[in-house]
Short mmCIF file of C-alpha atoms in Angstrom, two decimals:
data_model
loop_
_atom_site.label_atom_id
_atom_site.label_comp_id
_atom_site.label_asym_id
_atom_site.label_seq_id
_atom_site.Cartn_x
_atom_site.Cartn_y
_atom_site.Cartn_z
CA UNK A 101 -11.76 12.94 7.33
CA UNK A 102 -8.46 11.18 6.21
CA UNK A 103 -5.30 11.52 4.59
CA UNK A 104 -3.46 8.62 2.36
CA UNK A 105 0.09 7.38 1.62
CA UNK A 106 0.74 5.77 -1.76
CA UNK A 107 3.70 3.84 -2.22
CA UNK A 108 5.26 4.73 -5.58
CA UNK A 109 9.38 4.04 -4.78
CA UNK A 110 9.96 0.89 -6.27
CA UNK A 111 11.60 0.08 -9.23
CA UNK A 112 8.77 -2.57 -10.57
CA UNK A 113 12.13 -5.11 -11.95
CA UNK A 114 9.31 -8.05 -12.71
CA UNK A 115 7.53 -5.79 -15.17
CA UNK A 116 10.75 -5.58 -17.35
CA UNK A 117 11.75 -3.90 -20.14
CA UNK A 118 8.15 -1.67 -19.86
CA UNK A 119 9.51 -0.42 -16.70
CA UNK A 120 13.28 0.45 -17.78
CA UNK A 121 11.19 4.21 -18.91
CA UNK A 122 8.61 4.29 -17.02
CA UNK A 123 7.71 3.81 -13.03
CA UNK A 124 5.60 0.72 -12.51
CA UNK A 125 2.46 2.48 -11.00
CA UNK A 126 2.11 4.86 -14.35
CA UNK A 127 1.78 2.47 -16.21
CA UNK A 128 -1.44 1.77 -18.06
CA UNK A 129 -4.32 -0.88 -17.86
CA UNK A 130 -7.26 -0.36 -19.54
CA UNK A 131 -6.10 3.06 -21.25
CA UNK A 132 -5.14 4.47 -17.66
CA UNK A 133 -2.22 4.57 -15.12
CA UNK A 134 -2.60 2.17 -12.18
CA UNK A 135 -2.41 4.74 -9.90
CA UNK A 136 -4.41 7.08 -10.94
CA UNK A 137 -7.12 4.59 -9.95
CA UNK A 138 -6.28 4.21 -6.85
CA UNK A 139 -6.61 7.85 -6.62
CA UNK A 140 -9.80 8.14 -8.08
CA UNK A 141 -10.89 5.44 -5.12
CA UNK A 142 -9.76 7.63 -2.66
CA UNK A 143 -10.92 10.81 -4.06
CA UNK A 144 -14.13 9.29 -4.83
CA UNK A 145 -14.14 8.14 -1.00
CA UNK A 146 -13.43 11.78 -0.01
CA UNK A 147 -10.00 11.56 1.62
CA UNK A 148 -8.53 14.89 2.51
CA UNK A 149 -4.78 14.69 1.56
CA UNK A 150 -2.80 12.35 -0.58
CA UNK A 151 0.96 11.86 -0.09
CA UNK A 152 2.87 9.79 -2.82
CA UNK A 153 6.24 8.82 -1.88
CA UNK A 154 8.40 8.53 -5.20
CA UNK A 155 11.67 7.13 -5.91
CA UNK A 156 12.71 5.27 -8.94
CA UNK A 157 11.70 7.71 -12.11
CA UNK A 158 10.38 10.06 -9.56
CA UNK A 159 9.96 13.14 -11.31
CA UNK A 160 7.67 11.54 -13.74
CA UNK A 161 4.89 11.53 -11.24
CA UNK A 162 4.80 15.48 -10.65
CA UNK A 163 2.27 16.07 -13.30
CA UNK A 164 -0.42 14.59 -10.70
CA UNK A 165 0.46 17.59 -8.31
CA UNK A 166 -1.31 19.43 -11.35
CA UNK A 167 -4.10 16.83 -12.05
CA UNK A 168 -5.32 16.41 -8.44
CA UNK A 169 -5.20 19.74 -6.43
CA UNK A 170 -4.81 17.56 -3.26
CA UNK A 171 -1.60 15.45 -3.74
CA UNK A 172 1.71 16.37 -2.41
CA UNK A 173 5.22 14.54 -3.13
CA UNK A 174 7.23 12.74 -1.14
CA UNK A 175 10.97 11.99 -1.80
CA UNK A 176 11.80 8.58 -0.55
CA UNK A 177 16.07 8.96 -0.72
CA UNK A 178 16.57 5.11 0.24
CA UNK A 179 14.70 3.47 -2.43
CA UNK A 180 17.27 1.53 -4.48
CA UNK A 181 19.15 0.16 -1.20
CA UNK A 182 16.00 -0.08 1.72
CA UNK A 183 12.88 -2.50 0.76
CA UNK A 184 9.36 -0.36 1.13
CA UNK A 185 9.91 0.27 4.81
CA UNK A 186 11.99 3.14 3.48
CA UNK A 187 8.40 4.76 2.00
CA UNK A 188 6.61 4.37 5.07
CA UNK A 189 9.58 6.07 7.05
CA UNK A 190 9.94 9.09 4.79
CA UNK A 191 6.23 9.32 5.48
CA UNK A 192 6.14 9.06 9.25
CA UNK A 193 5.20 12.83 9.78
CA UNK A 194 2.39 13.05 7.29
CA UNK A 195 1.42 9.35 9.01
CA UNK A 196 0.67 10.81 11.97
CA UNK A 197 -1.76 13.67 11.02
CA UNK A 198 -5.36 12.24 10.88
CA UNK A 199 -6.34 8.68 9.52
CA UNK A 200 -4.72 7.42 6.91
CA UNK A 201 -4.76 5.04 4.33
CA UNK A 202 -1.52 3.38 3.00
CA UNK A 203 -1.76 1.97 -0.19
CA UNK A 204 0.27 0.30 -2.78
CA UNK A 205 0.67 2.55 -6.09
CA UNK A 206 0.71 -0.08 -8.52
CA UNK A 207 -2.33 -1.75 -8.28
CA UNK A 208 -5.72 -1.83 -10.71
CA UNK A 209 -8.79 -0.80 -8.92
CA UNK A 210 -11.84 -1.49 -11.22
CA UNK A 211 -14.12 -0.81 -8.52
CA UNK A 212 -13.67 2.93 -7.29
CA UNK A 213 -16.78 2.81 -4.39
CA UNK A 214 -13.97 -0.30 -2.63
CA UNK A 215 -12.81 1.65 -0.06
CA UNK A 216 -16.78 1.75 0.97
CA UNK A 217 -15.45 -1.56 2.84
CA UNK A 218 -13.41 -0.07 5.17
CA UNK A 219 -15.25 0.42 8.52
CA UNK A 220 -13.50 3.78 9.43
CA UNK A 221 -14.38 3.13 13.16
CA UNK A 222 -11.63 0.62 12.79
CA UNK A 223 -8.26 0.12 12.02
CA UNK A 224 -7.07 -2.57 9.40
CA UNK A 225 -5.95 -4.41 6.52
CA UNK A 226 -7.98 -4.90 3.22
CA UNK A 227 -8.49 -8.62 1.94
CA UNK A 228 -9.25 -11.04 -0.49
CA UNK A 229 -10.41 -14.32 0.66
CA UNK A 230 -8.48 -17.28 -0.61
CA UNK A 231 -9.19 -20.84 -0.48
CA UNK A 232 -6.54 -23.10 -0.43
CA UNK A 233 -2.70 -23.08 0.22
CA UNK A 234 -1.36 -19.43 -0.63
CA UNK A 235 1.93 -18.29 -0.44
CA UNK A 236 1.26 -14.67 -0.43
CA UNK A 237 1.20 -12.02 2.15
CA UNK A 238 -1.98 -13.61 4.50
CA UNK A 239 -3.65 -12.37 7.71
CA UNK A 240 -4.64 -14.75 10.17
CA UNK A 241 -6.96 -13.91 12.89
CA UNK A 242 -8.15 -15.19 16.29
CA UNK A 243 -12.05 -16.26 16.76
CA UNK A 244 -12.82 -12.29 17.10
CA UNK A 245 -11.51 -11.76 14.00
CA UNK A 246 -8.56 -9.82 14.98
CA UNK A 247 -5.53 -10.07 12.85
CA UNK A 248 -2.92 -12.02 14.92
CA UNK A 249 -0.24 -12.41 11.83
CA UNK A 250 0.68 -10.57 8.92
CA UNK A 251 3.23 -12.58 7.19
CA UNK A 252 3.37 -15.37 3.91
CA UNK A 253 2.21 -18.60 3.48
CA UNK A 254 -1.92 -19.28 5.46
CA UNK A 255 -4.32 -21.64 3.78
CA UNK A 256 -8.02 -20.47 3.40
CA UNK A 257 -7.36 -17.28 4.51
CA UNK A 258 -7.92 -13.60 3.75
CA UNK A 259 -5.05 -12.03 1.34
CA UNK A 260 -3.19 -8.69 0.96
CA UNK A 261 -4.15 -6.77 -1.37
CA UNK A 262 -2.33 -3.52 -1.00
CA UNK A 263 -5.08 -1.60 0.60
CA UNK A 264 -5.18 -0.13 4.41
CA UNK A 265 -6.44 2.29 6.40
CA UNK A 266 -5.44 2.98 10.33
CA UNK A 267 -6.99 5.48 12.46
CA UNK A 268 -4.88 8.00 13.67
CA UNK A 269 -3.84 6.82 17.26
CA UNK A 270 -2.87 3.12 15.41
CA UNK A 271 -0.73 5.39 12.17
CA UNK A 272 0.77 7.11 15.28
CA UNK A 273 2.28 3.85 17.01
CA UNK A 274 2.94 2.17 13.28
CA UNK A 275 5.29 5.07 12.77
CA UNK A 276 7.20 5.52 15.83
CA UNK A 277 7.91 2.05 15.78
CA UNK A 278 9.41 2.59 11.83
CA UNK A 279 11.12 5.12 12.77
CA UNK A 280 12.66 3.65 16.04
CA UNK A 281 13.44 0.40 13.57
CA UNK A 282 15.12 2.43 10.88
CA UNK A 283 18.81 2.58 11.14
CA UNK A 284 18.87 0.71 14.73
CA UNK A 285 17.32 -2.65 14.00
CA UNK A 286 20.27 -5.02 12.41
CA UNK A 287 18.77 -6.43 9.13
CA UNK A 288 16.46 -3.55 9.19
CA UNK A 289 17.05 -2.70 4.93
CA UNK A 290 15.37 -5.64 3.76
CA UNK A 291 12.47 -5.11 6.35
CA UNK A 292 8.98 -4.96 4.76
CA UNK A 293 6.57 -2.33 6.79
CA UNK A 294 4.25 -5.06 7.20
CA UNK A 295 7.06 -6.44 8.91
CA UNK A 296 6.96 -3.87 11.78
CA UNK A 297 3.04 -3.91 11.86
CA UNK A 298 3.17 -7.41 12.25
CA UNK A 299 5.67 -6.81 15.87
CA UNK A 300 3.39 -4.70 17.24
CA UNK A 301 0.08 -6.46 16.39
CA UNK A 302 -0.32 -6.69 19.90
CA UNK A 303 -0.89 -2.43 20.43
CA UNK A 304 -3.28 -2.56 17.11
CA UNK A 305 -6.11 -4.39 17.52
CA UNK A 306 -6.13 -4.85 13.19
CA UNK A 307 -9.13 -6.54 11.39
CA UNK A 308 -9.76 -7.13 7.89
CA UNK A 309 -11.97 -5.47 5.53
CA UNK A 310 -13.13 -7.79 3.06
CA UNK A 311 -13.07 -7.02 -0.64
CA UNK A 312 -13.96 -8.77 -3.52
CA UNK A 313 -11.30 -10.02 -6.27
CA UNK A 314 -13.17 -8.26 -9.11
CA UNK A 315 -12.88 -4.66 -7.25
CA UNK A 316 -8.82 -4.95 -6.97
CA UNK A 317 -5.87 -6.80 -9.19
CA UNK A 318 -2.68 -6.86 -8.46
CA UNK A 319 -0.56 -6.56 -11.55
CA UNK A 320 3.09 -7.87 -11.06
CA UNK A 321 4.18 -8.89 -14.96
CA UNK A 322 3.75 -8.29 -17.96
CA UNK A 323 1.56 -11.56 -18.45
CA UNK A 324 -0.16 -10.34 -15.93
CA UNK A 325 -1.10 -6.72 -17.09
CA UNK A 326 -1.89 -8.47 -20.93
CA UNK A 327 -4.25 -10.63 -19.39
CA UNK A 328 -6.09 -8.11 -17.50
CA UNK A 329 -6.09 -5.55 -20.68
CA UNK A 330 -7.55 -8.65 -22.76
CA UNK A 331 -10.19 -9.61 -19.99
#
């Protein structure tokens, strides 16, 4: 079927002090941790193998090892010095094993049938139409609706939302590439992974999945997780 990577490293400094003793994806909306629904939308979706890659407060995730027979651990060493690159390359092996999603870890899925979006026939990005100026991470795509930039800043456009899925020949090139980046690229620490998708865009042949807002939020404050829990 598939496997998924969760990106749990960072150390989540917007949603200050609630992360200074706990890691941003555990912590709770609506009575449970962000990413334990993103698991449930994978396991509900039936992927094989889940890898989270920890970093910051790491060894508070290891009780999901015990919760969900199918998740492993994945030490990301770099985290505090390397932007989230430094997940995806501690990942590369388990990358290249069968499909994969690659998902953000600290995001509020509402919706757990989402990932019903994803045309696994495909390889590509999930997204949230926006109208209007955004200043986000956008896609823009040519008139075949193939993604031909993954950067910030697109008006009317689809928007990242943290979700992804590549089949395994596409997770295959996506991590050779990381891994031929990391450590040889100057500048290469503050590199986003999106970053190195968006080089190679030319050897993916990416669409986008839409999704709807309600199905997805991405919680970056503590405004921002308030307002949700009072919705």
């Amino acid at each position: 079927m598939a496997n998924a990577i969760l990106m749990a490293s960072g150390l989540g400094s917007r949603m200050r002090p609630l992360t200074n003793i706990k890691p941003k994806p555990l912590i709770e909306v609506k009575g449970i941790p962000m990413i334990e629904t993103v698991i449930k939308a994978l396991n509900h979706f039936g992927v094989d193998k889940i890898f989270i890659v920890v970093g910051y407060l790491g060894d508070q995730f290891q009780y999901l090892t015990e919760k969900y027979p199918n998740i492993s651990i994945i030490r990301n060493n770099d985290y505090e010095t390397i932007n989230n690159i430094s997940s995806i390359y501690y990942a590369r092996e388990e990358m290249k094993l069968a499909d994969v999603f690659v998902c953000e870890a600290d995001l509020f899925i509402s919706d757990e049938d989402i990932l019903s979006k994803v045309d696994t026939n495909k390889s590509g990005y999930c997204g949230k139409m926006v109208e209007g100026l955004s200043d986000d991470w956008i896609f823009e795509q040519n008139n075949d609706g193939i993604i031909t930039r993954v950067g910030k800043i697109g008006t009317d456009c689809y928007n990242m939302c943290g979700l992804s899925f590549f089949k395994q020949d596409k997770a295959k090139i996506i991590a050779e590439e990381i891994e031929r980046v990391y450590n040889n690229q100057p500048g290469f620490e503050d590199l986003f992974w999106d970053d190195v998708v968006n080089s190679i865009l030319d050897k993916l042949q990416l669409e986008v999945f839409p999704v709807e807002d309600s199905q997805i939020v991405e919680i970056d404050t503590v405004e921002e997780l308030n307002e949700v829990n009072n919705r």
